[in-house]
mmCIF file of C-alpha atoms and ligand atoms in Angstrom:
data_model
loop_
_atom_site.group_PDB
_atom_site.id
_atom_site.type_symbol
_atom_site.label_atom_id
_atom_site.label_comp_id
_atom_site.label_asym_id
_atom_site.label_seq_id
_atom_site.Cartn_x
_atom_site.Cartn_y
_atom_site.Cartn_z
ATOM 1 C CA MET A 715 68.874 145.867 101.574
ATOM 2 C CA SER A 716 65.524 143.884 102.555
ATOM 3 C CA ARG A 717 63.849 141.949 99.383
ATOM 4 C CA ALA A 718 60.281 139.501 99.757
ATOM 5 C CA PRO A 719 62.266 136.158 100.845
ATOM 6 C CA LEU A 720 61.289 134.521 97.631
ATOM 7 C CA ILE A 721 62.386 137.074 95.141
ATOM 8 C CA VAL A 722 65.455 137.046 97.029
ATOM 9 C CA GLU A 723 65.573 132.583 96.561
ATOM 10 C CA GLU A 724 64.389 132.406 93.221
ATOM 11 C CA GLN A 725 67.070 135.908 92.678
ATOM 12 C CA VAL A 726 70.124 133.034 93.853
ATOM 13 C CA VAL A 727 68.711 130.036 91.644
ATOM 14 C CA ALA A 728 69.414 131.525 88.741
ATOM 15 C CA GLU A 729 72.673 133.051 89.853
ATOM 16 C CA LEU A 730 74.131 129.756 90.921
ATOM 17 C CA ARG A 731 73.170 128.259 87.625
ATOM 18 C CA GLU A 732 74.029 131.225 85.656
ATOM 19 C CA LEU A 733 77.385 130.216 87.342
ATOM 20 C CA ARG A 734 77.191 126.828 87.286
ATOM 21 C CA LEU A 735 76.953 125.783 91.033
ATOM 22 C CA PRO A 736 74.071 123.623 91.216
ATOM 23 C CA GLY A 737 75.574 122.220 94.566
ATOM 24 C CA ILE A 738 75.453 125.239 95.868
ATOM 25 C CA SER A 739 71.459 125.566 94.590
ATOM 26 C CA LYS A 740 70.496 121.811 96.594
ATOM 27 C CA VAL A 741 72.018 123.095 99.197
ATOM 28 C CA PHE A 742 71.967 126.599 100.203
ATOM 29 C CA ARG A 743 68.264 126.705 102.033
ATOM 30 C CA GLU A 744 68.938 123.665 104.017
ATOM 31 C CA VAL A 745 72.559 124.939 105.142
ATOM 32 C CA GLY A 746 70.757 129.042 105.640
ATOM 33 C CA ARG A 747 68.535 127.539 108.446
ATOM 34 C CA GLN A 748 71.837 125.857 109.572
ATOM 35 C CA ALA A 749 73.585 128.797 109.917
ATOM 36 C CA ARG A 750 70.642 130.717 112.014
ATOM 37 C CA GLN A 751 69.870 128.481 113.931
ATOM 38 C CA GLU A 752 73.473 127.452 115.017
ATOM 39 C CA GLY A 753 74.278 131.748 114.562
ATOM 40 C CA TRP A 754 77.188 131.217 112.279
ATOM 41 C CA THR A 755 79.667 134.264 111.124
ATOM 42 C CA GLN A 756 78.279 135.199 107.520
ATOM 43 C CA GLU A 757 81.958 133.704 106.369
ATOM 44 C CA GLU A 758 81.407 130.964 108.038
ATOM 45 C CA TYR A 759 78.534 129.914 105.856
ATOM 46 C CA LEU A 760 79.859 131.441 102.971
ATOM 47 C CA LEU A 761 82.753 128.753 103.236
ATOM 48 C CA GLU A 762 80.362 125.878 104.717
ATOM 49 C CA LEU A 763 79.032 126.662 100.505
ATOM 50 C CA LEU A 764 81.931 126.893 98.995
ATOM 51 C CA GLN A 765 83.253 123.472 100.460
ATOM 52 C CA GLN A 766 79.611 121.716 99.215
ATOM 53 C CA GLU A 767 80.520 122.807 95.999
ATOM 54 C CA SER A 768 83.695 121.295 95.993
ATOM 55 C CA ARG A 769 82.502 118.377 97.484
ATOM 56 C CA SER A 770 79.995 117.872 94.998
ATOM 57 C CA ARG A 771 81.958 118.904 92.014
ATOM 58 C CA LEU A 772 85.159 115.915 93.245
ATOM 59 C CA ASP A 773 81.954 113.364 93.759
ATOM 60 C CA HIS A 774 81.016 113.945 90.375
ATOM 61 C CA VAL A 775 84.450 114.440 88.374
ATOM 62 C CA ALA A 776 85.518 110.375 90.307
ATOM 63 C CA GLN A 777 81.581 109.205 89.144
ATOM 64 C CA ARG A 778 83.146 110.348 85.601
ATOM 65 C CA ARG A 779 86.278 108.362 85.616
ATOM 66 C CA ILE A 780 84.207 105.044 87.764
ATOM 67 C CA ARG A 781 82.494 105.382 84.364
ATOM 68 C CA GLU A 782 85.106 106.089 82.041
ATOM 69 C CA ALA A 783 87.243 103.284 83.351
ATOM 70 C CA GLY A 784 84.792 100.719 82.186
ATOM 71 C CA PHE A 785 84.997 97.824 85.168
ATOM 72 C CA PRO A 786 83.184 95.011 84.570
ATOM 73 C CA SER A 787 81.555 94.905 87.941
ATOM 74 C CA GLN A 788 82.124 97.400 91.022
ATOM 75 C CA LYS A 789 83.907 96.504 93.305
ATOM 76 C CA THR A 790 85.706 97.744 96.654
ATOM 77 C CA LEU A 791 88.243 96.671 99.621
ATOM 78 C CA ASP A 792 84.798 96.730 102.579
ATOM 79 C CA GLN A 793 83.210 93.907 99.824
ATOM 80 C CA PHE A 794 86.820 91.579 99.658
ATOM 81 C CA ASP A 795 86.737 88.926 102.751
ATOM 82 C CA PHE A 796 90.258 89.031 104.286
ATOM 83 C CA GLY A 797 89.508 86.172 106.546
ATOM 84 C CA ALA A 798 89.192 83.822 103.102
ATOM 85 C CA GLN A 799 92.669 85.918 101.931
ATOM 86 C CA PRO A 800 95.017 85.028 105.072
ATOM 87 C CA GLU A 801 98.365 86.155 102.559
ATOM 88 C CA VAL A 802 96.476 89.311 101.381
ATOM 89 C CA SER A 803 97.022 92.136 104.739
ATOM 90 C CA ARG A 804 94.357 93.883 105.218
ATOM 91 C CA ASP A 805 96.860 97.163 106.670
ATOM 92 C CA ARG A 806 99.264 95.888 103.160
ATOM 93 C CA LEU A 807 95.647 97.263 100.812
ATOM 94 C CA ILE A 808 94.315 99.882 102.876
ATOM 95 C CA ARG A 809 98.195 101.850 102.711
ATOM 96 C CA LEU A 810 98.020 100.621 98.770
ATOM 97 C CA ALA A 811 94.171 102.593 98.597
ATOM 98 C CA ARG A 812 95.777 105.729 99.701
ATOM 99 C CA CYS A 813 97.089 105.696 96.051
ATOM 100 C CA GLU A 814 100.519 106.499 96.614
ATOM 101 C CA TRP A 815 102.024 104.638 93.844
ATOM 102 C CA VAL A 816 100.096 105.974 91.682
ATOM 103 C CA LYS A 817 101.348 108.763 92.239
ATOM 104 C CA ALA A 818 105.176 107.426 92.345
ATOM 105 C CA CYS A 819 104.465 104.899 88.755
ATOM 106 C CA GLN A 820 104.642 102.126 90.730
ATOM 107 C CA ALA A 821 103.198 98.365 89.438
ATOM 108 C CA VAL A 822 100.724 96.404 91.497
ATOM 109 C CA LEU A 823 101.163 92.739 90.644
ATOM 110 C CA LEU A 824 98.585 90.752 91.609
ATOM 111 C CA VAL A 825 99.478 86.599 91.578
ATOM 112 C CA GLY A 826 97.578 84.288 92.734
ATOM 113 C CA PRO A 827 95.358 80.922 91.186
ATOM 114 C CA VAL A 828 92.014 81.506 89.636
ATOM 115 C CA GLY A 829 88.645 82.524 92.106
ATOM 116 C CA THR A 830 91.405 84.148 94.049
ATOM 117 C CA GLY A 831 90.385 88.114 93.945
ATOM 118 C CA LYS A 832 92.497 89.158 91.756
ATOM 119 C CA THR A 833 90.005 90.712 89.641
ATOM 120 C CA HIS A 834 87.761 91.913 92.510
ATOM 121 C CA LEU A 835 91.809 93.393 94.343
ATOM 122 C CA GLY A 836 92.155 95.339 91.019
ATOM 123 C CA ILE A 837 88.490 96.458 90.371
ATOM 124 C CA ALA A 838 89.078 97.930 94.255
ATOM 125 C CA LEU A 839 92.334 99.840 93.592
ATOM 126 C CA GLY A 840 91.378 100.832 90.360
ATOM 127 C CA MET A 841 88.337 102.515 92.409
ATOM 128 C CA GLU A 842 90.074 104.022 95.020
ATOM 129 C CA ALA A 843 91.914 105.969 92.569
ATOM 130 C CA ALA A 844 89.337 106.790 90.549
ATOM 131 C CA GLN A 845 87.726 108.289 92.979
ATOM 132 C CA ARG A 846 91.290 110.425 94.267
ATOM 133 C CA ARG A 847 90.520 111.498 90.366
ATOM 134 C CA HIS A 848 93.223 109.425 89.361
ATOM 135 C CA ARG A 849 92.799 108.790 85.079
ATOM 136 C CA VAL A 850 92.258 104.772 84.842
ATOM 137 C CA LYS A 851 90.992 102.084 82.180
ATOM 138 C CA PHE A 852 90.452 98.627 83.232
ATOM 139 C CA TRP A 853 91.248 95.958 80.317
ATOM 140 C CA ARG A 854 91.683 92.659 80.025
ATOM 141 C CA ALA A 855 95.079 91.277 78.805
ATOM 142 C CA GLU A 856 93.473 90.065 76.306
ATOM 143 C CA GLU A 857 91.413 91.894 75.542
ATOM 144 C CA LEU A 858 93.645 95.661 74.987
ATOM 145 C CA VAL A 859 96.567 93.427 72.778
ATOM 146 C CA ARG A 860 93.510 92.602 69.964
ATOM 147 C CA LEU A 861 92.652 96.593 69.899
ATOM 148 C CA LEU A 862 96.018 97.486 69.559
ATOM 149 C CA THR A 863 97.100 94.246 67.259
ATOM 150 C CA GLU A 864 94.015 96.354 65.280
ATOM 151 C CA ALA A 865 95.076 99.627 65.543
ATOM 152 C CA ARG A 866 98.481 98.031 63.776
ATOM 153 C CA GLY A 867 96.638 96.575 60.943
ATOM 154 C CA GLN A 868 95.427 100.174 60.806
ATOM 155 C CA GLY A 869 98.738 102.098 61.135
ATOM 156 C CA GLU A 870 97.063 103.408 64.488
ATOM 157 C CA VAL A 871 99.192 102.447 66.610
ATOM 158 C CA THR A 872 101.247 105.435 68.375
ATOM 159 C CA LYS A 873 97.256 106.859 68.143
ATOM 160 C CA LEU A 874 96.537 104.141 70.260
ATOM 161 C CA MET A 875 99.940 103.975 72.584
ATOM 162 C CA LYS A 876 99.289 107.708 72.445
ATOM 163 C CA LYS A 877 95.387 107.034 74.162
ATOM 164 C CA LEU A 878 96.637 104.402 76.307
ATOM 165 C CA ASP A 879 99.324 107.204 78.186
ATOM 166 C CA ARG A 880 97.202 109.332 79.464
ATOM 167 C CA TYR A 881 95.588 106.947 81.668
ATOM 168 C CA GLU A 882 97.161 107.293 85.238
ATOM 169 C CA VAL A 883 96.497 104.169 85.669
ATOM 170 C CA LEU A 884 96.176 101.505 83.074
ATOM 171 C CA ILE A 885 94.834 98.056 84.896
ATOM 172 C CA LEU A 886 96.036 94.843 82.625
ATOM 173 C CA ASP A 887 93.616 91.311 83.682
ATOM 174 C CA GLU A 888 93.857 88.292 83.836
ATOM 175 C CA LEU A 889 96.831 87.873 81.619
ATOM 176 C CA GLY A 890 98.053 84.035 81.317
ATOM 177 C CA PHE A 891 94.983 82.926 80.200
ATOM 178 C CA ILE A 892 95.162 83.395 76.270
ATOM 179 C CA PRO A 893 99.146 82.968 74.679
ATOM 180 C CA PHE A 894 99.755 86.339 72.351
ATOM 181 C CA ASP A 895 101.115 85.547 69.309
ATOM 182 C CA ARG A 896 104.688 87.529 68.579
ATOM 183 C CA THR A 897 102.607 90.578 67.451
ATOM 184 C CA GLY A 898 100.568 91.303 70.092
ATOM 185 C CA ALA A 899 103.288 90.141 72.454
ATOM 186 C CA GLU A 900 104.975 92.412 71.186
ATOM 187 C CA LEU A 901 102.757 95.586 71.172
ATOM 188 C CA LEU A 902 102.172 94.865 75.019
ATOM 189 C CA PHE A 903 105.482 95.076 76.067
ATOM 190 C CA ASN A 904 106.250 98.063 74.427
ATOM 191 C CA VAL A 905 102.827 99.419 76.231
ATOM 192 C CA LEU A 906 104.445 98.041 79.816
ATOM 193 C CA ALA A 907 107.664 99.066 79.424
ATOM 194 C CA GLY A 908 106.694 102.604 78.069
ATOM 195 C CA ARG A 909 104.890 103.026 81.099
ATOM 196 C CA TYR A 910 107.490 102.859 83.270
ATOM 197 C CA GLN A 911 108.469 104.619 85.758
ATOM 198 C CA ARG A 912 105.893 107.186 84.384
ATOM 199 C CA ARG A 913 102.618 105.065 84.865
ATOM 200 C CA ALA A 914 101.238 103.644 87.101
ATOM 201 C CA THR A 915 100.006 99.775 86.106
ATOM 202 C CA VAL A 916 98.528 97.022 87.992
ATOM 203 C CA ILE A 917 98.085 93.373 86.287
ATOM 204 C CA SER A 918 96.718 90.135 88.050
ATOM 205 C CA SER A 919 98.290 86.977 86.490
ATOM 206 C CA ASN A 920 96.983 83.243 87.806
ATOM 207 C CA LEU A 921 100.404 82.884 86.569
ATOM 208 C CA ALA A 922 104.201 82.627 87.870
ATOM 209 C CA PHE A 923 105.907 85.089 87.065
ATOM 210 C CA SER A 924 108.663 81.734 85.959
ATOM 211 C CA GLU A 925 105.549 80.996 83.574
ATOM 212 C CA TRP A 926 104.736 84.459 81.859
ATOM 213 C CA GLY A 927 107.757 83.790 78.899
ATOM 214 C CA ARG A 928 104.959 81.285 77.936
ATOM 215 C CA VAL A 929 102.735 84.625 77.266
ATOM 216 C CA PHE A 930 104.591 86.356 75.604
ATOM 217 C CA GLY A 931 106.145 83.770 73.609
ATOM 218 C CA GLU A 932 109.891 85.118 74.318
ATOM 219 C CA GLU A 933 111.788 84.735 76.454
ATOM 220 C CA LYS A 934 114.500 87.929 76.056
ATOM 221 C CA LEU A 935 111.211 90.256 76.197
ATOM 222 C CA THR A 936 109.408 88.629 78.981
ATOM 223 C CA ALA A 937 112.658 89.019 81.307
ATOM 224 C CA ALA A 938 113.762 92.128 80.607
ATOM 225 C CA LEU A 939 109.643 93.213 81.380
ATOM 226 C CA LEU A 940 109.681 91.010 84.614
ATOM 227 C CA ASP A 941 113.255 93.210 85.111
ATOM 228 C CA ARG A 942 111.769 96.269 85.166
ATOM 229 C CA LEU A 943 107.941 95.489 86.425
ATOM 230 C CA GLY A 944 109.708 93.978 89.510
ATOM 231 C CA GLU A 945 111.821 96.816 90.569
ATOM 232 C CA ARG A 946 109.439 99.021 91.828
ATOM 233 C CA ALA A 947 105.793 96.832 91.912
ATOM 234 C CA GLU A 948 103.991 96.320 94.920
ATOM 235 C CA VAL A 949 103.298 92.254 94.913
ATOM 236 C CA VAL A 950 100.085 90.655 96.078
ATOM 237 C CA SER A 951 99.526 86.678 96.622
ATOM 238 C CA THR A 952 96.757 85.318 96.948
ATOM 239 C CA SER A 953 96.062 82.045 97.519
ATOM 240 C CA GLY A 954 94.281 78.185 97.240
ATOM 241 C CA SER A 955 90.884 77.853 95.763
ATOM 242 C CA SER A 956 88.670 79.454 94.224
ATOM 243 C CA TYR A 957 86.716 81.865 97.283
ATOM 244 C CA ARG A 958 82.954 81.075 95.638
ATOM 245 C CA MET A 959 83.134 77.051 94.934
ATOM 246 C CA ARG A 960 83.675 77.162 99.367
ATOM 247 C CA ARG A 961 81.399 79.869 99.855
ATOM 248 C CA GLN A 962 79.106 77.045 97.798
ATOM 249 C CA GLU A 963 80.488 74.311 99.314
ATOM 250 C CA GLU A 964 80.263 75.694 102.699
ATOM 251 C CA ASN A 965 76.666 76.725 102.540
ATOM 252 C CA ARG A 966 75.458 72.868 100.661
HETATM 253 P P1 LIG B 2109 90.274 85.958 90.928
HETATM 254 O O1 LIG B 2109 90.051 87.552 89.268
HETATM 255 O O2 LIG B 2109 91.134 85.953 91.314
HETATM 256 O O3 LIG B 2109 90.159 84.504 88.983
HETATM 257 P P2 LIG B 2109 87.747 87.081 91.032
HETATM 258 O O4 LIG B 2109 88.608 88.435 91.914
HETATM 259 O O5 LIG B 2109 87.442 87.000 89.991
HETATM 260 O O6 LIG B 2109 88.730 86.219 91.201
HETATM 261 O O7 LIG B 2109 86.525 86.117 92.388
HETATM 262 C C1 LIG B 2109 85.978 85.580 92.008
HETATM 263 C C2 LIG B 2109 84.546 86.580 92.680
HETATM 264 O O8 LIG B 2109 84.828 85.249 93.534
HETATM 265 C C3 LIG B 2109 84.273 87.676 92.469
HETATM 266 O O9 LIG B 2109 82.717 87.646 92.425
HETATM 267 C C4 LIG B 2109 85.328 88.389 94.156
HETATM 268 O O10 LIG B 2109 83.870 89.338 94.034
HETATM 269 C C5 LIG B 2109 85.016 86.938 94.264
HETATM 270 N N1 LIG B 2109 85.537 86.813 95.005
HETATM 271 C C6 LIG B 2109 86.694 86.020 95.777
HETATM 272 N N2 LIG B 2109 87.298 86.245 96.230
HETATM 273 C C7 LIG B 2109 87.098 87.649 97.130
HETATM 274 C C8 LIG B 2109 87.507 88.098 98.727
HETATM 275 N N3 LIG B 2109 88.015 87.346 99.796
HETATM 276 N N4 LIG B 2109 86.064 88.253 99.401
HETATM 277 C C9 LIG B 2109 84.991 88.733 99.087
HETATM 278 N N5 LIG B 2109 84.826 88.589 97.661
HETATM 279 C C10 LIG B 2109 85.869 88.028 96.728
HETATM 280 MG MG1 LIG B 2110 90.675 87.560 87.256
#
């Protein structure tokens, strides 16, 4: 089979488009050159192309998952200054970045004062999960409670709960900044209790567990929730003063 190389190349591109293999489309010329130079077998060449396609698909899915998560900004573990948080173990976070807690449907609780990196860590863990193709959603607790309350008003709370249930990781940020009313507290409780042992959840809060009763308004509800969450949760405690304030003071 000897055809003009350029015509073959055009046909390859057309077939790849038809078969929706854009990853191979991008690289096959370069991979072909490398294969010739290094004397790869045809099978090695084929394998490399297929792997490139898989990789590019994974990237696409990961990008979509990150987009869908609705992070307020993109923060990564690499950007986290562990030196500023001696109580937060880098090894532990690296372990959590492997996302076994997602598969085990555990909760991660990030607890500590304002400005100490809880949201940063929550987003970073969410990004790791999204990169592993897990469905992730980020909400400020107050926002989700508002959404739930609205849905309830419109008789659509079951629909919203079902939608939330599809997320393998739900990140609830800043629980405790603003107390909920009774309805809001109950709705949020139902979401969290429903995820227990079925889905992973990340919660960040500037309140100590003993203060959660204030947010949920009801001690019994809170005790039940903490019982469930706490049982198998990974608790990461941040401490000290606000990272930014500290940096500003250092720079003065
Ligand atoms: P919190 O949620 O605990 O109030 P944030 O995660 O929002 O704190 O942190 C406030 C800002 O400071 C963010 O821009 C965050 O990226 C940054 N920050 C906080 N702690 C660290 C840290 N240890 N290393 C790098 N950046 C940090
Ligand atoms: Mg925060």
